[in-house]
Coordinates of C-alpha atoms and ligand atoms in Angstrom, one line a residue:
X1 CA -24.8 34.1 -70.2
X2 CA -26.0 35.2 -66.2
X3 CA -27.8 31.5 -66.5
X4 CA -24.7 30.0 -67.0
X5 CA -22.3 31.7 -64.8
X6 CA -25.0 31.0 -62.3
X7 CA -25.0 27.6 -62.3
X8 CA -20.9 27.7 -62.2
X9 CA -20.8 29.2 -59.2
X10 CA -24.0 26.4 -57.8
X11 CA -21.4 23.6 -58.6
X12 CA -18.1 25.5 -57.1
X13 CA -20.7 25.9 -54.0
X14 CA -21.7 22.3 -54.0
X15 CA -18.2 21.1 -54.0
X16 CA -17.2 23.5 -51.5
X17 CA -20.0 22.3 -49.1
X18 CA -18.6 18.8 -50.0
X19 CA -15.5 19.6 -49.1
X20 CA -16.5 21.1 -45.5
X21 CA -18.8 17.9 -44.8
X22 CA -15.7 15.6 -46.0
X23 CA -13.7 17.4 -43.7
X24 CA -16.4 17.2 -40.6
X25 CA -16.7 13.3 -41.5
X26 CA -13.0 12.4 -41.4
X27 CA -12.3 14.7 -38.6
X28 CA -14.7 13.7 -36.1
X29 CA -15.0 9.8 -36.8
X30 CA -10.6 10.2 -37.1
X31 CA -11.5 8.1 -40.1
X32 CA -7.9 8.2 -41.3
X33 CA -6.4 8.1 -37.8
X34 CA -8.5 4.7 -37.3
X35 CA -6.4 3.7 -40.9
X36 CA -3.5 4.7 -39.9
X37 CA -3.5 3.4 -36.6
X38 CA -4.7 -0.1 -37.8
X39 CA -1.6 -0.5 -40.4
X40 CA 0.6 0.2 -37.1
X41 CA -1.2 -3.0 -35.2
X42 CA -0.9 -4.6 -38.8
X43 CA 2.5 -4.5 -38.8
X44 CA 3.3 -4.7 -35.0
X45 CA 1.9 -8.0 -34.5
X46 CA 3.1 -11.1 -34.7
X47 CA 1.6 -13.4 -36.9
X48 CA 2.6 -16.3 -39.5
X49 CA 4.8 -15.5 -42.1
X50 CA 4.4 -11.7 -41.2
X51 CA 7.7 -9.4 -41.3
X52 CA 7.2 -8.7 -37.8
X53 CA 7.4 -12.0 -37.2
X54 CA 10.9 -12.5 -39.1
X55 CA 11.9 -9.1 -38.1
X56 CA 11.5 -10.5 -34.7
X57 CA 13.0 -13.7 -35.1
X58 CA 16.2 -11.8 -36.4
X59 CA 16.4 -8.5 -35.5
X60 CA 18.1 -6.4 -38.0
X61 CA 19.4 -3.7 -35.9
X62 CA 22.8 -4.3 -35.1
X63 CA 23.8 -4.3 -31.2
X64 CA 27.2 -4.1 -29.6
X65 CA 28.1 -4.7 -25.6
X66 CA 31.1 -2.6 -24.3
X67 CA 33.1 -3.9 -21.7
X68 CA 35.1 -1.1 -19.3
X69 CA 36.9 -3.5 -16.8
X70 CA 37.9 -1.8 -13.3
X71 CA 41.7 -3.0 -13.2
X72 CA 42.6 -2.8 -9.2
X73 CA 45.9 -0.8 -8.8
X74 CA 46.7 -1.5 -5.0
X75 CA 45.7 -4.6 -4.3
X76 CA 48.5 -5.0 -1.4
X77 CA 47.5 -1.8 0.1
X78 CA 43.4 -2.3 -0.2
X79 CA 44.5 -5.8 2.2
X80 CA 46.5 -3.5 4.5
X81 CA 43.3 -1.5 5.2
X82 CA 43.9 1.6 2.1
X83 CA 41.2 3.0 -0.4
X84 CA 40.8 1.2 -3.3
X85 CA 42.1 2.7 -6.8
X86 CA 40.9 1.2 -9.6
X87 CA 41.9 2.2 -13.2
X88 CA 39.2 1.9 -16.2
X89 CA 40.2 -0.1 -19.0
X90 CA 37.9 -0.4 -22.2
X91 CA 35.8 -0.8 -24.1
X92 CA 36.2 -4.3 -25.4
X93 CA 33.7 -4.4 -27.8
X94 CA 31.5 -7.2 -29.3
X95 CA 29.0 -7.6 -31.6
X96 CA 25.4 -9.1 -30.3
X97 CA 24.1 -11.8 -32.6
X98 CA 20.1 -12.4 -31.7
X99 CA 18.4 -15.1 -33.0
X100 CA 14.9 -16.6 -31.8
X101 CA 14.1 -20.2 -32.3
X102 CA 11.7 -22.6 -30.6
X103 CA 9.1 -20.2 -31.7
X104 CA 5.7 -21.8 -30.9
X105 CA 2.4 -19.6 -31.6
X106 CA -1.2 -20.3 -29.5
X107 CA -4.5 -20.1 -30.2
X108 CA -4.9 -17.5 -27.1
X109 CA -2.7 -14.7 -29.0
X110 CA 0.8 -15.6 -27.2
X111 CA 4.1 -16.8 -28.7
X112 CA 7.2 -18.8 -26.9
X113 CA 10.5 -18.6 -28.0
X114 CA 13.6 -18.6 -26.7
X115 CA 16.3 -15.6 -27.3
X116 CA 20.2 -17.0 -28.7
X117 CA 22.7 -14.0 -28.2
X118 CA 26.4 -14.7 -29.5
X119 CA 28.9 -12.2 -29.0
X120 CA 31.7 -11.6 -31.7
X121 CA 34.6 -9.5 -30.7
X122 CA 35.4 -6.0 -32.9
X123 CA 39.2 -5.6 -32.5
X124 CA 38.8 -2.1 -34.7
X125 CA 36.0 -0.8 -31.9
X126 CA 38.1 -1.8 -28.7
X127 CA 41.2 -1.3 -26.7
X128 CA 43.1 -4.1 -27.3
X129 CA 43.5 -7.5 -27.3
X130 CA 41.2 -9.4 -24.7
X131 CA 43.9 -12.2 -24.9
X132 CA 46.9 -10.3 -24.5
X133 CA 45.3 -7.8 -21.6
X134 CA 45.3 -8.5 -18.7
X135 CA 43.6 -7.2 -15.1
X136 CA 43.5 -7.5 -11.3
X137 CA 40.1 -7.3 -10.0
X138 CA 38.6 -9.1 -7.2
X139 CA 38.3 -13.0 -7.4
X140 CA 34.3 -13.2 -7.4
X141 CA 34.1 -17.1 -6.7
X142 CA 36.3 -16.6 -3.4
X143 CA 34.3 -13.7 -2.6
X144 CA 30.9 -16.0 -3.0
X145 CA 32.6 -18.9 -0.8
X146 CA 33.2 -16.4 1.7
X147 CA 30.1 -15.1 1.6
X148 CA 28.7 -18.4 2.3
X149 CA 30.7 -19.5 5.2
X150 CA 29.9 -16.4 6.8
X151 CA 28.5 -17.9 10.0
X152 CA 30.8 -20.9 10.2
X153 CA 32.8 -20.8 13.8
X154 CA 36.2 -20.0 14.2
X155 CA 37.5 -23.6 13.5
X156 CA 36.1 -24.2 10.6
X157 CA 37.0 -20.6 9.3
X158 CA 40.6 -21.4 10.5
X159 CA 40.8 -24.4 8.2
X160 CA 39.6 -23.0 5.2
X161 CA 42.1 -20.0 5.6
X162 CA 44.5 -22.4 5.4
X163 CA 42.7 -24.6 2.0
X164 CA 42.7 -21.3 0.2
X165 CA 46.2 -20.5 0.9
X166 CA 46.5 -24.2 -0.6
X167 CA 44.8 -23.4 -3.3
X168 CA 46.4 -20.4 -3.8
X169 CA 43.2 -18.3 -3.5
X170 CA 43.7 -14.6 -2.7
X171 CA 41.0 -11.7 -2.5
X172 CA 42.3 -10.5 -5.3
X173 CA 43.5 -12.0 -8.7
X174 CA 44.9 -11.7 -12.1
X175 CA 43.2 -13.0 -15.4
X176 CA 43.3 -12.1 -18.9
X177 CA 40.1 -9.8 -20.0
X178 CA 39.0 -13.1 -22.1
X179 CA 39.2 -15.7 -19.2
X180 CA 37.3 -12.6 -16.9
X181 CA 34.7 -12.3 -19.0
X182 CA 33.9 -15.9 -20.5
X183 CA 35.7 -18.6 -18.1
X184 CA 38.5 -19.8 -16.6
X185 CA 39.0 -22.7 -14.3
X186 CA 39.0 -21.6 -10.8
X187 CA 41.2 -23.8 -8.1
X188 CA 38.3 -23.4 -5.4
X189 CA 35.2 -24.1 -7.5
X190 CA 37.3 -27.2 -9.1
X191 CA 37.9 -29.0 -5.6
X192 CA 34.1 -27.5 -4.6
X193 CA 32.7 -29.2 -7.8
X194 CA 34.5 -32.5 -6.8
X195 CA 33.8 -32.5 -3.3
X196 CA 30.1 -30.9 -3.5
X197 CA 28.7 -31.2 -7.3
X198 CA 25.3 -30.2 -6.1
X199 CA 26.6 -26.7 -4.3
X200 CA 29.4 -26.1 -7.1
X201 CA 27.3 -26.9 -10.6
X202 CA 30.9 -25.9 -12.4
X203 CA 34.8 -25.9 -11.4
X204 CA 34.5 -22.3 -14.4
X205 CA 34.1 -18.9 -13.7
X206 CA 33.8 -16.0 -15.9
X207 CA 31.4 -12.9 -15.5
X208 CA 29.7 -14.0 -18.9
X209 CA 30.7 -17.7 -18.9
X210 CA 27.9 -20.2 -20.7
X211 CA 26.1 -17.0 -22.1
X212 CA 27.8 -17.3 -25.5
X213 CA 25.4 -18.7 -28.1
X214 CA 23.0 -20.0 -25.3
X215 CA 20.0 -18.7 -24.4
X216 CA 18.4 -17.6 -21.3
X217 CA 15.4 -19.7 -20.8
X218 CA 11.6 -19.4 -22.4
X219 CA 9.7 -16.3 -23.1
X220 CA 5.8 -16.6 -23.3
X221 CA 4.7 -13.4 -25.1
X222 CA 2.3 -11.3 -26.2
X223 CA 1.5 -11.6 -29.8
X224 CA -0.7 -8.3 -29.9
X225 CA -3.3 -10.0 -31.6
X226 CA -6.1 -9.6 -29.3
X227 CA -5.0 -5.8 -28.0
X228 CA -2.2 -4.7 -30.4
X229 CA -0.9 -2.4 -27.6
X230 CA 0.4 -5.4 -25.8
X231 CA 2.3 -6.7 -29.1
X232 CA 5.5 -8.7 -27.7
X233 CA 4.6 -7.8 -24.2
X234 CA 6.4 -10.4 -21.9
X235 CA 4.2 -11.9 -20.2
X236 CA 6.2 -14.9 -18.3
X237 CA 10.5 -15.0 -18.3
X238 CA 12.0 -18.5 -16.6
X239 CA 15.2 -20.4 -16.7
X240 CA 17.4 -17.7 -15.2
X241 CA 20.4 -20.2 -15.3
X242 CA 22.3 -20.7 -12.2
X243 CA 26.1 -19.0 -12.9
X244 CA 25.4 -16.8 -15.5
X245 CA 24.0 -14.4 -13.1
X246 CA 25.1 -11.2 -14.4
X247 CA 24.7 -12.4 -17.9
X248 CA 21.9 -13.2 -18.8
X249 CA 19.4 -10.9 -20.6
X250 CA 20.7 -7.5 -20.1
X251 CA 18.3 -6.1 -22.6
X252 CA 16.1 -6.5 -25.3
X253 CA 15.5 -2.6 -25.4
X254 CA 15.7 -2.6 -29.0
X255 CA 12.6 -2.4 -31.6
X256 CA 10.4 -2.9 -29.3
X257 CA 10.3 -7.0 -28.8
X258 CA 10.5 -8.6 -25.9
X259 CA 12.5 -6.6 -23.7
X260 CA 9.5 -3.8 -23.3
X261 CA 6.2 -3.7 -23.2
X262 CA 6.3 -0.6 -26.0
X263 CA 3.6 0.3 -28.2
X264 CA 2.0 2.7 -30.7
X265 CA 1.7 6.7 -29.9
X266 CA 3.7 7.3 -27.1
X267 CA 3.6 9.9 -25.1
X268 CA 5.8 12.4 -23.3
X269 CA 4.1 11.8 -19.8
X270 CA 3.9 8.8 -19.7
X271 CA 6.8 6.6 -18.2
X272 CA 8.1 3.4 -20.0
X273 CA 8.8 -0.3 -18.6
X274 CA 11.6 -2.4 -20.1
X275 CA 12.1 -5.4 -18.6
X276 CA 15.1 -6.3 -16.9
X277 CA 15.9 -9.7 -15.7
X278 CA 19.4 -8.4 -14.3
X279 CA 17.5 -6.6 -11.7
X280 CA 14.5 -9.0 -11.2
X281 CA 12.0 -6.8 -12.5
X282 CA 11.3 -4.0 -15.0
X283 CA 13.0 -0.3 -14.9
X284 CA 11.0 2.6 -15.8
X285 CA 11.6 5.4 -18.4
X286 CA 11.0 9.3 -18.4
X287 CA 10.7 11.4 -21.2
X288 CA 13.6 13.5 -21.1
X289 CA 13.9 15.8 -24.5
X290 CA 13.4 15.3 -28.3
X291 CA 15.6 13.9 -30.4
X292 CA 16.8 13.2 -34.0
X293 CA 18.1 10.1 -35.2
X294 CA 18.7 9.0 -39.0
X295 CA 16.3 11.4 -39.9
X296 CA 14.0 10.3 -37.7
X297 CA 12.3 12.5 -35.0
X298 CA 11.9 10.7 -31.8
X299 CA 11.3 11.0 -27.8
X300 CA 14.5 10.6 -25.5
X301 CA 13.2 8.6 -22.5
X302 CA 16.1 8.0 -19.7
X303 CA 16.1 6.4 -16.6
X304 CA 15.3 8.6 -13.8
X305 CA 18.5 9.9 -12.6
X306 CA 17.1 8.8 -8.9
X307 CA 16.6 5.5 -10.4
X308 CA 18.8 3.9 -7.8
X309 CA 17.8 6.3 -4.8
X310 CA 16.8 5.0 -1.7
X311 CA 13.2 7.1 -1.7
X312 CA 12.5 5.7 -5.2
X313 CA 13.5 2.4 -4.3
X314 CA 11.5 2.2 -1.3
X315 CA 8.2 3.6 -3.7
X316 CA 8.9 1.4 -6.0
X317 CA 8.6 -1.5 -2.9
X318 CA 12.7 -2.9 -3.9
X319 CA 13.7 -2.5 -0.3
X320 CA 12.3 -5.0 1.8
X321 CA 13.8 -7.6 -0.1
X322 CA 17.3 -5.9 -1.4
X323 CA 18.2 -4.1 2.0
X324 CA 18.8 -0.8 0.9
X325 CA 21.6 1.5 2.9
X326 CA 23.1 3.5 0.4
X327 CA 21.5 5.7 -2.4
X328 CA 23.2 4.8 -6.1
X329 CA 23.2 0.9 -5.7
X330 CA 21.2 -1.9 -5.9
X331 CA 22.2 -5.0 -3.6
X332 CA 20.8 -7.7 -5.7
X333 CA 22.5 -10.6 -3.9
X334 CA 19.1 -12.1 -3.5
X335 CA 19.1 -12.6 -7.1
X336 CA 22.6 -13.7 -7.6
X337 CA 22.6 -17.0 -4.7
X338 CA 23.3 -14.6 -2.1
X339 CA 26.6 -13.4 -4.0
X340 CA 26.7 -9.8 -2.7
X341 CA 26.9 -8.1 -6.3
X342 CA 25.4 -4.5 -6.1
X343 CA 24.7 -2.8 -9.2
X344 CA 24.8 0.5 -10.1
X345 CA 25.3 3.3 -12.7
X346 CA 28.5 3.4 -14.1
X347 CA 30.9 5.6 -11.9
X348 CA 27.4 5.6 -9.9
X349 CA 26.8 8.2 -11.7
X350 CA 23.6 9.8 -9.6
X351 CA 24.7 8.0 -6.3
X352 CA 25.7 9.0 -2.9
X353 CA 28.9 10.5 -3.1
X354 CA 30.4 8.3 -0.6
X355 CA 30.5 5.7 -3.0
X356 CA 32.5 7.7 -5.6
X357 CA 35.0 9.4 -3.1
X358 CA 35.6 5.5 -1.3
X359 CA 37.2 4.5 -4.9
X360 CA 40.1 6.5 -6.3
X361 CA 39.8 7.1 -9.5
X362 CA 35.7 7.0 -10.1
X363 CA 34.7 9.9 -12.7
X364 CA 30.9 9.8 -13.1
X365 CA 30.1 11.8 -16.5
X366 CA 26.2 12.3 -17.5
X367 CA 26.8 11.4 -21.0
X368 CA 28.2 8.3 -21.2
X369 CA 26.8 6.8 -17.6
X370 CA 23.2 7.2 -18.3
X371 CA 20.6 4.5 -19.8
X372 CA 18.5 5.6 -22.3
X373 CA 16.3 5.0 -25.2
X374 CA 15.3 7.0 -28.2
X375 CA 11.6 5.6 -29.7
X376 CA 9.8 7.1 -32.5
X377 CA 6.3 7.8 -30.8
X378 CA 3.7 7.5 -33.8
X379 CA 4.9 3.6 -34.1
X380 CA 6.5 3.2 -30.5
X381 CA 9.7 2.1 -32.8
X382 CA 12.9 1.9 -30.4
X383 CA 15.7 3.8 -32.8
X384 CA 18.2 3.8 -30.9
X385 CA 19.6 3.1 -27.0
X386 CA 22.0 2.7 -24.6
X387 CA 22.2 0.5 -21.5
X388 CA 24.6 1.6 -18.6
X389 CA 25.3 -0.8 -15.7
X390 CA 27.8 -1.7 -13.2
X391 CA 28.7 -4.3 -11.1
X392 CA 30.2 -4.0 -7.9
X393 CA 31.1 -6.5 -4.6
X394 CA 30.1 -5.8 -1.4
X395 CA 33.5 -6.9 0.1
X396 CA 34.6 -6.4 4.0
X397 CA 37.5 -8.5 6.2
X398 CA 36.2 -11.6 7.3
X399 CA 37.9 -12.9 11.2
X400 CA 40.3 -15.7 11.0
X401 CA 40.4 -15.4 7.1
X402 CA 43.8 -14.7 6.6
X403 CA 43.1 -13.6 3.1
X404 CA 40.8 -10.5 3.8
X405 CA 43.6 -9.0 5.7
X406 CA 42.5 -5.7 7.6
X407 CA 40.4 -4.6 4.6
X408 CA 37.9 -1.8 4.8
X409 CA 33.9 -2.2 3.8
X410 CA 33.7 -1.1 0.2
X411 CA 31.3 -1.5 -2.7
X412 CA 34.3 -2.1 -5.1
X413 CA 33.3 -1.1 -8.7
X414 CA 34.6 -4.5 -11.2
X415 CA 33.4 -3.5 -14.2
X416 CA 30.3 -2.0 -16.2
X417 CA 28.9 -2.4 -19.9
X418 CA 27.8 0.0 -22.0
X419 CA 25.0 -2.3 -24.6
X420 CA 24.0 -0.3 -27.5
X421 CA 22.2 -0.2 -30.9
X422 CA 20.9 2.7 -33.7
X423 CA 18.8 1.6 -36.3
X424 CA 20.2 0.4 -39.5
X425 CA 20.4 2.4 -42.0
X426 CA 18.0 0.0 -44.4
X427 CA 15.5 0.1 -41.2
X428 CA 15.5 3.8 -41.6
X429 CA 15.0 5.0 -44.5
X430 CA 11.9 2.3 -44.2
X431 CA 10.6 3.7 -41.6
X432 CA 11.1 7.6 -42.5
X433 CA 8.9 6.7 -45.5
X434 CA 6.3 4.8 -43.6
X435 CA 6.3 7.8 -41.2
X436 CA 5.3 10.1 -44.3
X437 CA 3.0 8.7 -45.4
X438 CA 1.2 8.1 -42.6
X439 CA 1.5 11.8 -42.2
X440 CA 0.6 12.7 -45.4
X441 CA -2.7 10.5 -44.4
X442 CA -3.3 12.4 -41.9
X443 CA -3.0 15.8 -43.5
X444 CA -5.4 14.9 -46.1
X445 CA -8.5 16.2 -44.3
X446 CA -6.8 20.0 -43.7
X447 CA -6.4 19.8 -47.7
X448 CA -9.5 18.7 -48.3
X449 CA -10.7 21.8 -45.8
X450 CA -8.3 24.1 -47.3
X451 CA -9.8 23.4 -51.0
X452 CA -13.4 24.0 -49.5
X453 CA -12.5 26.9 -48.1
X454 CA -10.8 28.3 -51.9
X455 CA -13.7 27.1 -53.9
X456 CA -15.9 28.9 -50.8
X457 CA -13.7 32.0 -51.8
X458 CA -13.6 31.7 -55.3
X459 CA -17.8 31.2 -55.9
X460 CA -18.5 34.4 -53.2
X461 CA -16.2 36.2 -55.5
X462 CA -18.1 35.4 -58.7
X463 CA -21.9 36.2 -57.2
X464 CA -20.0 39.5 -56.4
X465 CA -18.8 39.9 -59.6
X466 CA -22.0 38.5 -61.5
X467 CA -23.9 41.5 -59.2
X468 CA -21.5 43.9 -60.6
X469 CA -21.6 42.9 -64.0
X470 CA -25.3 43.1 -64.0
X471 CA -24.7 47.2 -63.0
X472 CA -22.1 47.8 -65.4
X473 CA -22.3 45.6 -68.8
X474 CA -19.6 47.2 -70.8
X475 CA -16.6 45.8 -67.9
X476 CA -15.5 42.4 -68.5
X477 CA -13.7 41.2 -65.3
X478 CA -10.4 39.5 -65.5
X479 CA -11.8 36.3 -63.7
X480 CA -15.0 35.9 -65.9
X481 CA -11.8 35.9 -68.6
X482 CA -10.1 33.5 -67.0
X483 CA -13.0 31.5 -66.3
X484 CA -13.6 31.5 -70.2
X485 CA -17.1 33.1 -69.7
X486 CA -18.2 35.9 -72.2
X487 CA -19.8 39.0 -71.1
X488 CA -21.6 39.7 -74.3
Ligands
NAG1 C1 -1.8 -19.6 -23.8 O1 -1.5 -20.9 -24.1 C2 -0.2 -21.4 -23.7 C3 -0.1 -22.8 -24.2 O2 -1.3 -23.5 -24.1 C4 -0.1 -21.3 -22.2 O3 1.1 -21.8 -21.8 C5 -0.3 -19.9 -21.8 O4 -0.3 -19.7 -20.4 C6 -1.6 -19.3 -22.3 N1 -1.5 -17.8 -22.1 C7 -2.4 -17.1 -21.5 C8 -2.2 -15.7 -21.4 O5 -3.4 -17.6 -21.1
NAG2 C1 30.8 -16.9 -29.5 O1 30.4 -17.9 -30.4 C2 30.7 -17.5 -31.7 C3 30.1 -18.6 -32.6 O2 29.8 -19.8 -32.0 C4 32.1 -17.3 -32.0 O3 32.4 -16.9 -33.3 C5 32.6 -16.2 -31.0 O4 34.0 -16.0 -31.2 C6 32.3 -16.6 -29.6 N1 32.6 -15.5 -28.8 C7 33.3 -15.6 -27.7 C8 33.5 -14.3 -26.9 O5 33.8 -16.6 -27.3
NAG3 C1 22.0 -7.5 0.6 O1 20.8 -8.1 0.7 C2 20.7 -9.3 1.4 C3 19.3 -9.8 1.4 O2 18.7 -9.7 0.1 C4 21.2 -9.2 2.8 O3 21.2 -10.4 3.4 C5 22.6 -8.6 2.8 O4 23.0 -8.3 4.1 C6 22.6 -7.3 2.0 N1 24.0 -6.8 2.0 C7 24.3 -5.6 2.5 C8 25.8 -5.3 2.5 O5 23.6 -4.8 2.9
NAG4 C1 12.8 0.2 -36.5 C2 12.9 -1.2 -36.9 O1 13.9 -1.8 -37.0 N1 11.8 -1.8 -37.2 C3 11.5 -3.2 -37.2 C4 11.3 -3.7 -35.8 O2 10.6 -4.8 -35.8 C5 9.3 -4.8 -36.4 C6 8.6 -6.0 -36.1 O3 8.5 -6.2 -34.7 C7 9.5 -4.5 -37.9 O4 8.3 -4.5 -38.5 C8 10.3 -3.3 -38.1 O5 10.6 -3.1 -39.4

C-alpha cells in the first residue's frame, strides 16, 4: 500500500517538475510571444491574395470628412479697415470611398498603388443642403493673383485694379457650399487660362475641385516582408497635383496603411508619425491616455498640443522654409505655389491668442479641435481617429488695388474639416477575438506554472501524510479517500 502511494506522489512530482521546466522554457525563449508575434507580421503584411492585401486595397472602415465653412459676416466693414467676424457653418458631411488600384508588387518587398477617394454627401449627418447654402468667404484665386503680382509697379497694379473691377472680382465673394468646395468657374482664372494656359492650368476653382474620384499620384510602399515593422510604411509619395492643393491626401490615419508608418506593440513613450502630404511632411503623435473603443482597449495618441508652436516648429527644422511669426499656424504657401494658405488647428485651438481675438467669433474647444488617434497597441491597429485642420489666408491691402480697400493684416480662418473613422463593427468583434486569443496564448505559461505549483502542493501534502500514516495506522485521511487509496 506505502509502495504505491509512493510512487503516486513520484509521478505528481515528476509532472510538477515538468511543469516548472515548461514554464522556464516558454518564458525565457518567449516561445509563445515569438508565435504570437509572428501571426501579427502574418497578417500585417502584404502579400498575394492575403486579406491584408484586400483589406488594403478596400479598407473596410468607413470614413467621413466634415466640412465647417467660415461664412464672413462683414465683408464691407473688413474692406473699410474692421475685424473680421466670421460665423461657423457645418458640418457638411460626406462619406470617403477608398479604393487602391494599379497595385504592382516587387521582388524587393515594396508595393505601388495609387489611392481613389470619392466623396458621397450624408444629408442626415449635415446642416443642410450644400446646393441651397450658401457663404461669403474670401475669393482664394483673386487672393493668389494678388499674391503674384506682388512686386509689379504701380502701372501695372493700376491696370489690373481696373480688369478685376471688369471682371467683377472682389476680395470677397459669394458661392454656394457645393461650387466652394468642388468648383466653379472663376471670371479671372477663365481670362488667365485663355491668355496664359501654362500659368492658369484651369479657368475652375473649388477648395476640393478634381479631388473627387481621382487620386493623388503613386505610392511606393513598404510591403513588410523583409522587416514586418515597416509593413505599408511609405516610402516615396509624388504627383501632388497642381490645384488641388489643400485636397489632396489629408490622411490615411486609418488601420494602419499608407498614411503611417504604424506597427505591432506600441508603446506609450514612444511618439508616432503619420504622414501628411498637406503639410509636406509627417506630424508626430503622443500618447495621451487610454482608451476604449468597441470593446477594444487602446492608446490615445494626440498631436502635441504645441504642434504648431514656434519652439517646436523651429526643433522640428519647419522654419527656415515656412517663415514662422506667429505660434498656432503653419504658413505653407511654399507648398501651395506661393498661395499664402496657413493652416492651423481649428479655432487655432493651442495658438497665440492674437489669432483668435483678431477674428470675432473664433471659440477654440479641446474636444472637437484636437487631432487624434486611438490604436490598439498589441497589433498597432488604428481603431479609431480624428483629423482636425484649418485653412486660413494670409490677406493684407495691396497699394493701388482698389479691391483690398484699407484692410487690416489678418490670418482669416475659411474653413476647417474634421476627417474621421471608428472601426466597423464586423472589424471589431474580429479583432476583439484575435486579441483573446492571443492573450489567452500568452497566459498559457502562468497556467502551466500555476498547475506545477498545485501538483508541487498536493505531492508535499501526501509524503506528509504518508509519514503520518505510518505513526498512526488506524486514521485514514480524507485525501488518501479521495485519492481512492486504502489504508489497510
Ligand atoms: C523596388 O523596386 C521598384 C521597382 O523596380 C523600385 O521602383 C523601387 O525603388 C525599389 N525599392 C527599393 C526600396 O529599393
Ligand atoms: C463624387 O463621385 C461620386 C461617384 O462618381 C458621386 O456619386 C458623388 O456624388 C461625387 N461627389 C461629389 C461631391 O461630387
Ligand atoms: C510664408 O512663407 C513664404 C516662404 O515660404 C514667404 O515668402 C512669405 O512671406 C510667408 N508669409 C508670411 C505672411 O509670413
Ligand atoms: C482594424 C481593422 O480594420 N483591421 C484591418 C486593417 O487592415 C488589415 C490589413 O492591413 C486587416 O488585416 C485588418 O483586418
Amino acid at each position: 500500500m506505502m509502495t504505491r502511494l509512493r510512487n503516486k506522489i513520484a509521478v505528481i512530482g515528476v509532472f510538477a517538475l515538468g511543469c516548472f521546466i515548461t514554464f522556464v522554457v516558454l518564458t525565457v525563449n518567449d516561445v509563445l510571444k515569438n508565435i504570437v508575434e509572428d501571426q501579427i507580421k502574418e497578417h500585417t503584411k502584404l502579400k498575394l491574395n492575403s486579406e491584408a492585401l484586400k483589406n488594403w486595397k478596400d479598407p473596410p472602415v468607413p470614413v467621413y470628412m466634415q466640412f465647417f465653412l467660415f461664412h464672413i459676416e462683414n465683408s464691407e466693414e473688413i474692406l473699410q479697415g474692421k475685424q473680421a467676424i466670421v460665423k461657423e457653418v457645418g458640418p457638411y458631411t460626406y462619406k470617403e470611398h477608398r479604393h487602391r488600384s494599379n497595385v504592382t508588387l516587387y521582388d524587393n518587398a515594396t508595393i505601388t498603388s495609387t489611392m481613389h477617394k470619392s466623396f458621397v454627401f450624408q444629408r442626415n449627418m449635415s446642416v443642410g443642403d450644400p446646393r441651397v447654402d450658401h457663404i461669403t468667404t474670401v475669393n482664394i484665386p483673386f487672393v493668389a493673383v494678388l499674391q503674384s503680382l506682388k512686386q509689379s509697379g504701380m502701372a501695372q497694379k493700376m491696370f489690373l485694379s481696373i480688369l478685376f473691377s471688369l471682371k467683377s472680382s472682389a476680395m470677397f465673394q459669394t458661392h454656394s457650399v457645393e461650387e466652394f468646395l468642388w468648383g466653379y468657374e472663376d471670371p479671372l482664372l477663365k481670362l488667365g487660362h485663355k491668355l496664359l494656359p501654362s500659368v492658369f492650368p484651369d479657368s475652375r476653382f473649388g477648395l476640393f475641385y478634381g479631388a473627387n474620384g481621382t487620386d493623388d499620384g503613386v505610392y511606393l510602399c513598404s510591403t513588410g516582408k523583409k522587416d514586418y515593422m515597416d509593413s505599408n510604411k511609405i516610402i516615396t509619395w509624388n504627383g501632388q497635383k497642381s490645384l488641388t492643393w489643400w485636397a489632396s491626401n489629408t490622411s490615411n490615419m486609418i488601420n494602419g496603411t499608407d498614411g503611417a508608418s504604424f506597427h505591432p506593440l506600441i508603446k506609450k513613450n514612444e511618439a508616432l508619425y503619420i504622414f501628411a502630404p498637406d503639410i509636406c511632411r509627417s506630424l508626430h503623435l503622443i500618447f495621451e491616455k487610454d482608451v476604449h473603443v468597441k470593446g477594444i482597449s487602446a492608446y490615445r495618441f494626440i498631436v502635441p498640443k504645441e504642434m504648431f508652436a514656434i519652439d517646436y516648429l523651429n526643433k522640428e527644422g519647419f522654419c527656415p522654409a515656412m517663415n514662422c511669426q506667429l505660434s498656432g499656424v503653419l504658413n505653407i504657401s511654399i507648398c501651395k505655389q506661393g498661395v499664402p494658405i496657413f493652416i492651423s488647428s481649428p479655432h487655432f485651438y493651442g495658438g497665440d491668442q492674437k489669432l483668435v481675438r483678431d477674428i470675432g467669433g473664433m471659440k477654440p474647444n479641446m474636444k472637437t479641435d484636437r487631432t487624434f488617434l486611438d490604436i490598439e497597441p498589441m497589433t498597432g491597429f488604428p481603431i479609431r481617429a480624428a483629423k482636425r485642420m484649418q485653412l486660413n489666408l494670409h490677406i493684407e491691402a495691396v497699394d493701388y488695388i482698389a479691391q483690398t480697400g484699407r484692410m487690416r493684416t489678418m490670418i482669416l480662418p475659411v474653413i476647417f474639416l474634421n476627417e474621421h473613422a471608428v472601426i466597423d463593427d464586423k472589424s471589431a468583434v474580429k479583432l476583439k477575438w484575435a486579441l483573446q486569443i492571443m492573450k489567452i496564448v500568452l497566459y498559457i505559461p502562468y497556467v502551466i506554472l500555476g498547475a506545477g505549483i498545485l501538483l508541487l502542493l498536493i505531492s508535499l501534502s501526501l509524503a506528509f501524510v504518508m509519514c503520518s500514516c505510518k505513526k498512526n495506522k488506524e486514521y485514514t485521511p480524507v485525501i488518501l479517500k479521495v485519492l481512492n487509496i486504502k489504508s489497510h
